[in-house]
CSV table of C-alpha atoms in Angstrom, one decimal:
chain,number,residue,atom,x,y,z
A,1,UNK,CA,0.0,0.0,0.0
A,2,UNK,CA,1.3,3.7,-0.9
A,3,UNK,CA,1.9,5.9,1.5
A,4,UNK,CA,-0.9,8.1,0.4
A,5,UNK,CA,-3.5,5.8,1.1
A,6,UNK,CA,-2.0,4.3,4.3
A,7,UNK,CA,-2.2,8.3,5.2
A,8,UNK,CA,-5.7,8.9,3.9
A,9,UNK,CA,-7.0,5.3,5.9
A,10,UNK,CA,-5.7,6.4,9.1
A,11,UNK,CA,-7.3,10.4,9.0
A,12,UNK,CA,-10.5,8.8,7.8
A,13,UNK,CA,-10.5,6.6,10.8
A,14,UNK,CA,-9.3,9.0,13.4
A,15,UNK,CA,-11.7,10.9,11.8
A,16,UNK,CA,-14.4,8.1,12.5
A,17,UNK,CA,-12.6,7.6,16.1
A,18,UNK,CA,-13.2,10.9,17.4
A,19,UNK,CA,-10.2,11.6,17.7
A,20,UNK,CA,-7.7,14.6,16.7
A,21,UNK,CA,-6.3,14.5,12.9
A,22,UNK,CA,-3.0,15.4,13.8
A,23,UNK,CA,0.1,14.8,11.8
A,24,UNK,CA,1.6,13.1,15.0
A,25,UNK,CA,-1.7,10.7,15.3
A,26,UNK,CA,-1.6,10.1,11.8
A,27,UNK,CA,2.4,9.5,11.5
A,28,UNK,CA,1.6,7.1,14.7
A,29,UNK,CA,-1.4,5.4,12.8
A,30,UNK,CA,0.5,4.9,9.4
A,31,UNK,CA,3.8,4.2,10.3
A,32,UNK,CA,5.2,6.9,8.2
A,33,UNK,CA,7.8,9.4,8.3
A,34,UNK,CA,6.5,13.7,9.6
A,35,UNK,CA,7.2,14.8,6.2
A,36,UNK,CA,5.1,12.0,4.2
A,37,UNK,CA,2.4,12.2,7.1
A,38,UNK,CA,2.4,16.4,7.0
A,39,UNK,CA,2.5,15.9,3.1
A,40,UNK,CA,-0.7,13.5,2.8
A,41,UNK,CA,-2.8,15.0,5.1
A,42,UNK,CA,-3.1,18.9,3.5
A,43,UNK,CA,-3.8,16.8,0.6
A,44,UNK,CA,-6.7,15.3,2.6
A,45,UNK,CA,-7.7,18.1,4.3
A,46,UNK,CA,-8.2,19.7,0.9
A,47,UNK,CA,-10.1,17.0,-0.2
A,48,UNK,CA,-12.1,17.0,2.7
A,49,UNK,CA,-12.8,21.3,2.0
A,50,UNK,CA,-13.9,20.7,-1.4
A,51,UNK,CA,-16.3,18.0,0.0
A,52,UNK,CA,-17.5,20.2,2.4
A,53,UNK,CA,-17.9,22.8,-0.2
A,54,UNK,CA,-20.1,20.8,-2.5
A,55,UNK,CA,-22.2,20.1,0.6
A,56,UNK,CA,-22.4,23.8,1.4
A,57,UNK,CA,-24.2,25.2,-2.1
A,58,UNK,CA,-27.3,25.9,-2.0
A,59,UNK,CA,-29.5,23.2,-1.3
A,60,UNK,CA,-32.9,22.9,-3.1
A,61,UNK,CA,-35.9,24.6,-2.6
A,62,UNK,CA,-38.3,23.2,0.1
A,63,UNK,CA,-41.9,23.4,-0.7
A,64,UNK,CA,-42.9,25.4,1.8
A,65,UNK,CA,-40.3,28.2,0.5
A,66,UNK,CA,-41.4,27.3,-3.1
A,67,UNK,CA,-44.6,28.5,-2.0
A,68,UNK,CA,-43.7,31.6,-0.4
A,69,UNK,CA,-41.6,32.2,-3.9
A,70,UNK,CA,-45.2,32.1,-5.1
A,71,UNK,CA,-46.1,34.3,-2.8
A,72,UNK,CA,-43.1,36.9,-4.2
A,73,UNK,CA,-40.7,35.8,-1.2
A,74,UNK,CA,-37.9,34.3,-3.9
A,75,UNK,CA,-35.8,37.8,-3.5
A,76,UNK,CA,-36.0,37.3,0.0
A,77,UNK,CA,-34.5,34.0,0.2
A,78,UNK,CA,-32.1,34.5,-2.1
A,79,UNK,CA,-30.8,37.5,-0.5
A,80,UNK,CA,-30.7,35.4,3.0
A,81,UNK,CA,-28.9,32.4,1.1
A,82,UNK,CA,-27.1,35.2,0.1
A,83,UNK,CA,-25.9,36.9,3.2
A,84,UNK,CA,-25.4,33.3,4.7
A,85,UNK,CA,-22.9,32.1,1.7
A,86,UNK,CA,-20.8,35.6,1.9
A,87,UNK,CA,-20.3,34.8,5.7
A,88,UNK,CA,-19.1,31.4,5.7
A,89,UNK,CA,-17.6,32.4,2.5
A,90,UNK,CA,-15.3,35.0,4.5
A,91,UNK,CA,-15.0,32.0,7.6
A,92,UNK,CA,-14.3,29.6,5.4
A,93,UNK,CA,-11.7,31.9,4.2
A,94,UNK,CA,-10.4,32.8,7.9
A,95,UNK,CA,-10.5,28.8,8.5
A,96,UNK,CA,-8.2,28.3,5.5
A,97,UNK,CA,-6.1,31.2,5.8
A,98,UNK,CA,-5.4,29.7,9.8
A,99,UNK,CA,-5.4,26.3,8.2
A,100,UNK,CA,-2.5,27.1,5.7
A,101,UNK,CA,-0.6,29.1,8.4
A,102,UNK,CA,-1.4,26.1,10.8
A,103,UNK,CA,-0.4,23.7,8.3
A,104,UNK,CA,3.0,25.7,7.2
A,105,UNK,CA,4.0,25.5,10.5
A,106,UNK,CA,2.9,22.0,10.9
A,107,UNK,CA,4.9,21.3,8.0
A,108,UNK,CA,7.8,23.2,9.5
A,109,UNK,CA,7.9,21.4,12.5
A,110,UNK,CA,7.2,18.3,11.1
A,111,UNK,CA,11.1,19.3,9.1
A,112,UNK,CA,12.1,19.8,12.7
A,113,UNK,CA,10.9,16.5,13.8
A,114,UNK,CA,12.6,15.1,10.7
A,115,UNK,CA,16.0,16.6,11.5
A,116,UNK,CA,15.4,15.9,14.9
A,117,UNK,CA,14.8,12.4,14.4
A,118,UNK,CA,18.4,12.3,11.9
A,119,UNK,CA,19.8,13.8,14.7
A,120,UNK,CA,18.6,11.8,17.7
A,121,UNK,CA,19.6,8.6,15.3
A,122,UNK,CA,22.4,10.3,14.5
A,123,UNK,CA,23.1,10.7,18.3
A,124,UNK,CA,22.2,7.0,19.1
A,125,UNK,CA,24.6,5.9,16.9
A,126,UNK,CA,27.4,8.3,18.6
A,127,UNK,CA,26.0,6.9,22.1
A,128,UNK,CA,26.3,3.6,20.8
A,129,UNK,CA,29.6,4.6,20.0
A,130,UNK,CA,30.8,5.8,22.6
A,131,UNK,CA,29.5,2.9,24.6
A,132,UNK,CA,31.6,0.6,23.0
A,133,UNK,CA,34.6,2.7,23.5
A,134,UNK,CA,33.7,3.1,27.1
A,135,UNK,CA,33.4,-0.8,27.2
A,136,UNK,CA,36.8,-1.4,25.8
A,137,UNK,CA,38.4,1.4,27.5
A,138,UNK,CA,36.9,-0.5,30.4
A,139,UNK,CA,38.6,-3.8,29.0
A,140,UNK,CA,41.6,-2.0,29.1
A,141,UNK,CA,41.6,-0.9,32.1
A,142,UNK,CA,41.2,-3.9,33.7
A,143,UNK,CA,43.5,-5.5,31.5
A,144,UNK,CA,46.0,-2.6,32.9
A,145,UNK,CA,45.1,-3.1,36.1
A,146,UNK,CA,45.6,-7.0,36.1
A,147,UNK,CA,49.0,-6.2,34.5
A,148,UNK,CA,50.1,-3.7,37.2
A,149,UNK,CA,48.6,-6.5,39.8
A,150,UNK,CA,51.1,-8.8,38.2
A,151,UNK,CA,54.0,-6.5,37.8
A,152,UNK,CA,53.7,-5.6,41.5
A,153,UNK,CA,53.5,-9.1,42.7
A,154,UNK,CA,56.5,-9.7,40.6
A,155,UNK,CA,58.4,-6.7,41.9
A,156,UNK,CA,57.6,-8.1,45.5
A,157,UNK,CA,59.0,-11.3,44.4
A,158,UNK,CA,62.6,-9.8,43.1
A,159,UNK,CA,62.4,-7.7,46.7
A,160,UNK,CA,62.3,-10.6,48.7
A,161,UNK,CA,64.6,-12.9,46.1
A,162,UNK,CA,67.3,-10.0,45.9
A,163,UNK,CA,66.9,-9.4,49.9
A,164,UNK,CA,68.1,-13.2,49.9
A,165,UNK,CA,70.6,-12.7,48.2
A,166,UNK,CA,71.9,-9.9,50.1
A,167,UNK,CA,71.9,-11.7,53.0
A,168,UNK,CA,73.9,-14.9,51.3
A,169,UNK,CA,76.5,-12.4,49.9
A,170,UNK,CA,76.9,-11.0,53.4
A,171,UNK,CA,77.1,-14.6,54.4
A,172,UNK,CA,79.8,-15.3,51.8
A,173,UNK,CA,81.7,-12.2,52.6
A,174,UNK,CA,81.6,-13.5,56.4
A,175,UNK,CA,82.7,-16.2,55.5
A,176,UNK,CA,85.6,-15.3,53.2
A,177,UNK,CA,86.8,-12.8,55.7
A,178,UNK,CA,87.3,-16.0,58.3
A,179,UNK,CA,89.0,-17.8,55.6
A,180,UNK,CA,91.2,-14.5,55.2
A,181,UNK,CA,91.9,-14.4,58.9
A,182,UNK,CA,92.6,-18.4,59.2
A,183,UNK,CA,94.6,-18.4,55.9
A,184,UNK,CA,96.4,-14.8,57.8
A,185,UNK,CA,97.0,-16.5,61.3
A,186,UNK,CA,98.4,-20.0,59.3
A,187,UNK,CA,100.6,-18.2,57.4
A,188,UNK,CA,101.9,-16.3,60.2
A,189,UNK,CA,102.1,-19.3,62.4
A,190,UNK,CA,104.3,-21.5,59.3
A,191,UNK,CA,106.7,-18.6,59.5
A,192,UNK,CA,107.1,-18.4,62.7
A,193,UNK,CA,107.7,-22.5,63.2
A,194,UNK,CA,110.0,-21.7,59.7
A,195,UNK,CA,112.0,-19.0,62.1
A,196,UNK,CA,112.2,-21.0,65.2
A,197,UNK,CA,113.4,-24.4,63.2
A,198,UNK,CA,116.4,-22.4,61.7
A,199,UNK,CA,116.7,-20.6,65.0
A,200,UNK,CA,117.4,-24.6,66.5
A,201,UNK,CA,119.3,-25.5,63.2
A,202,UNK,CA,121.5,-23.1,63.9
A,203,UNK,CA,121.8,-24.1,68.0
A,204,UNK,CA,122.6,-27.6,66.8
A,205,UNK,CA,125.6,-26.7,64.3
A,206,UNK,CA,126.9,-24.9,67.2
A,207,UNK,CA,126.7,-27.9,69.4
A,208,UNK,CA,128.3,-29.8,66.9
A,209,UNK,CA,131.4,-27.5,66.4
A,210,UNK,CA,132.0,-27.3,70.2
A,211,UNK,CA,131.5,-31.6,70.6
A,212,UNK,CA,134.2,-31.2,68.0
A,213,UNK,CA,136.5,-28.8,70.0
A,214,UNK,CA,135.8,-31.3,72.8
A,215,UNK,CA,136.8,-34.4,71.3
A,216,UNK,CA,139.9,-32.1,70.2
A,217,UNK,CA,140.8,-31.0,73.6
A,218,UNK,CA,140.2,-34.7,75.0
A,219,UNK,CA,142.5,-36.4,72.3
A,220,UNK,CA,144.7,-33.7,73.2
A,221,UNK,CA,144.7,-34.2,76.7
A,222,UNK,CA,144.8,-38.0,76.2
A,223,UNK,CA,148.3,-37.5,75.0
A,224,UNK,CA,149.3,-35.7,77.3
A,225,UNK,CA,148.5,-37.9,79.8
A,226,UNK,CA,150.4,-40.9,77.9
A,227,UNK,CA,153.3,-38.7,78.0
A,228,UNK,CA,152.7,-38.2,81.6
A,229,UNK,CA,152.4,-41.7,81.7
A,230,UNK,CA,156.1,-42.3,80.7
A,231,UNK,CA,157.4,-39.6,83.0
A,232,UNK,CA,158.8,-39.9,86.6
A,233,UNK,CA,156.9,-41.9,89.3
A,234,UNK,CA,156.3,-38.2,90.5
A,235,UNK,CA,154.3,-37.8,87.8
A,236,UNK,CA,151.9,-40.6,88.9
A,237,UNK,CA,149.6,-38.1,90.9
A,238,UNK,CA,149.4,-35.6,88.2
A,239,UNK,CA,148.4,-38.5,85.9
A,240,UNK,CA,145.5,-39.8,88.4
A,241,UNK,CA,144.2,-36.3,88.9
A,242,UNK,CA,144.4,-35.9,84.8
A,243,UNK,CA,142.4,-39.4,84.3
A,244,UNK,CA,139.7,-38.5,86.7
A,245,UNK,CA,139.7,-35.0,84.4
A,246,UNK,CA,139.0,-37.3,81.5
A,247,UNK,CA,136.5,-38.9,83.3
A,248,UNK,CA,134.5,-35.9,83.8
A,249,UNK,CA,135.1,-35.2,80.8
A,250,UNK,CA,133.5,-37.6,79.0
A,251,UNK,CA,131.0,-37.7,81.3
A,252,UNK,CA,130.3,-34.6,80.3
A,253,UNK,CA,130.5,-35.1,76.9
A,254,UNK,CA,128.0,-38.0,77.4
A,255,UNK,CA,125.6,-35.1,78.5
A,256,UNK,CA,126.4,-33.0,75.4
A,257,UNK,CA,125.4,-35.8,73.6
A,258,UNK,CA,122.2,-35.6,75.7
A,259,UNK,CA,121.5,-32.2,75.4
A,260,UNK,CA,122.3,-32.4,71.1
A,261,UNK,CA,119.6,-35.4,71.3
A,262,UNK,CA,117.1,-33.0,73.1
A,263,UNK,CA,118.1,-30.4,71.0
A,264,UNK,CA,117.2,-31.9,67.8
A,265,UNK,CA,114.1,-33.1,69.1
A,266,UNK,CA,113.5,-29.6,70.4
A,267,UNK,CA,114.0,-28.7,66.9
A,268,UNK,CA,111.7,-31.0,65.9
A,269,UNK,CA,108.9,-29.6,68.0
A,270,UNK,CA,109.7,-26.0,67.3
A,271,UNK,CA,108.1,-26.6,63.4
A,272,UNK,CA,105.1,-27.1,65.3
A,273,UNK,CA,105.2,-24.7,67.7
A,274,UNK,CA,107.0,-21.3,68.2
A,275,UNK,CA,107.3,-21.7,72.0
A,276,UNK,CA,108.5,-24.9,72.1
A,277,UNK,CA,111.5,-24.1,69.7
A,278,UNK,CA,112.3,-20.9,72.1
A,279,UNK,CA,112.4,-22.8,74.8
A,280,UNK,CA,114.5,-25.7,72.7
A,281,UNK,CA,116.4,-23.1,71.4
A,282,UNK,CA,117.0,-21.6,75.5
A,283,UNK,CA,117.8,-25.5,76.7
A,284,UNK,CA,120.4,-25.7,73.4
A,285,UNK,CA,122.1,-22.7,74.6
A,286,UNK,CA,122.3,-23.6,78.3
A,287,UNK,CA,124.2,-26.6,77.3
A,288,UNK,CA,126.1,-25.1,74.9
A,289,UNK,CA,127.4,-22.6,77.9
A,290,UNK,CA,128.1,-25.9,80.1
A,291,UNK,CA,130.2,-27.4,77.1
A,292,UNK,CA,131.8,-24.4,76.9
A,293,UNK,CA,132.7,-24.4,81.0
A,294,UNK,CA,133.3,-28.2,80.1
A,295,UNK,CA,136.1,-27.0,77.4
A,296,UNK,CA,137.5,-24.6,79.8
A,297,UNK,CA,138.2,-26.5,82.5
A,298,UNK,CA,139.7,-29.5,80.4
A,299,UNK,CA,142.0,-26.9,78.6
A,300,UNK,CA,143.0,-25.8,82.3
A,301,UNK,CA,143.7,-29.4,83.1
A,302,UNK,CA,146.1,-30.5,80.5
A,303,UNK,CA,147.4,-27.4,81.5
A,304,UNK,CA,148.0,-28.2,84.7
A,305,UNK,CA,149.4,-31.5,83.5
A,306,UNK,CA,152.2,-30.5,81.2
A,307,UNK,CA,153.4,-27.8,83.9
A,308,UNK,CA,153.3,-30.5,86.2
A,309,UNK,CA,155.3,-33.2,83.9
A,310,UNK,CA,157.9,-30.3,83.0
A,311,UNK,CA,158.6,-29.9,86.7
A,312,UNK,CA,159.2,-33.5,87.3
């Protein structure tokens, strides 16, 4: 169906309805845009005037004024038909005149209602829009806010993975410092025991070069005392008091032996420790001081001897 007729069928039963020929009832009753409705409907209205027109002319003559034509009234009616025709001539004219104006701006706001219609879909369409952007600016967001959720949890992790490891470096430094110090005090201690062994190497190549002098002064003194031996019977107590010498003497080279046995092993122990060489090393030099009075007094003996064999 054209829009024309859907337009004319809804007026007609509005019309019918009792209700108000609008362009907004009609628009409603049709389904059609404000223009085509506005359109339609002065093209109804006009129809609807020329009907009403036709209906107005001057109806026929009843019988009753036929007969008071007879009677010479006809002028009169006519000039009443007359009067009556001019009046609703000039209202009819009024009622147009405020119909076109009424319809022009019917038809003027029924542009409005058009463009305002564009627009609001127009607008829907930008809400629409704008709804979606919202909705996946809202994506985003969360998206961004899971993301700094993670990054944070992560960040907390390398804070608590990087305060471990602080805490094992300081550990590790700890403990390589103690190794420092050990490593430190060990090598102090080695050269130390290094000091006091030759310290006691050198005791005991002092002891041996006086055992030597010893057994020098004693070979020596043993031939004096064989030459003693030889000598006058005078000579007899010189050569007792010499042999008990040479007693002593090698009794107190037996104890320089001793004292070279302790003093090696004293120089044994002093590697290990640097107190026990000092006091090896002390020990060493005590007995080298007694081989030394040993030495002395043999030398005085033998002496002692050959003065006394030359005087016999």
């Amino acid at each position: 169906m054209r829009d024309k007729e859907r337009v004319f069928q809804a007026a007609e039963a509005l019309t019918a309805e009792g209700v108000a020929v609008t362009v907004t009832n009609v628009r409603e009753r049709a389904g059609c845009s404000n223009a085509t409705a506005t359109k339609y409907l002065r093209e109804w209205r006009d129809t609807k005037a020329a009907e009403d027109d036709a209906r107005r002319t001057l109806p026929e003559l009843p019988a009753a004024v036929s007969a008071l034509v007879d009677r010479g009234l006809e002028a009169l009616w006519g000039a009443a038909v007359e009067v009556a025709r001019a009046e609703h001539e000039a209202a009819v004219a009024a009622s147009d005149e405020a119909l076109a104006a009424v319809v022009g701006e019917a038809d003027t706001l029924a542009a409005r209602v058009d463009e305002a219609d564009a627009e609001l879909a127009q607008f829907r369409a930008l809400l629409e829009t704008a709804r979606e952007h919202a909705r996946s600016a809202q994506d985003e967001r969360d998206a961004a806010e899971e993301a700094r959720a993670d990054a944070a949890a992560s960040a907390a992790r390398l804070e608590g993975e990087l305060a471990a490891g602080r805490l094992t470096l300081d550990a590790l430094r700890d403990e390589l410092a103690s190794e420092r110090a050990r490593a430190t005090a060990a090598e102090r201690a080695r050269s130390e025991a290094e000091s006091a062994r030759a310290q006691a190497d050198g005791a005991a190549v002092g002891l041996r070069e006086s055992l030597t002098d010893v057994r020098g002064a004693l070979e020596a003194a043993r031939a004096d005392v064989a030459q003693a031996n030889r000598d006058r019977a005078a000579a007899e107590t010189a050569r007792a008091t010499s042999e008990a010498s040479v007693a002593r003497l090698e009794g107190e080279l037996s104890a320089s032996r001793d004292a070279l046995e302790t003093a090696r092993g004293q120089a044994s122990e002093a590697e290990q420790a640097r107190v026990a060489a000092i006091a090896g090393q002390a020990q060493a030099e005590g007995t080298a001081a007694g081989l030394r009075e040993a030495l002395s007094a043999a030398t005085s003996a033998a002496t002692a001897m050959a003065e006394a064999g030359a005087k016999a």
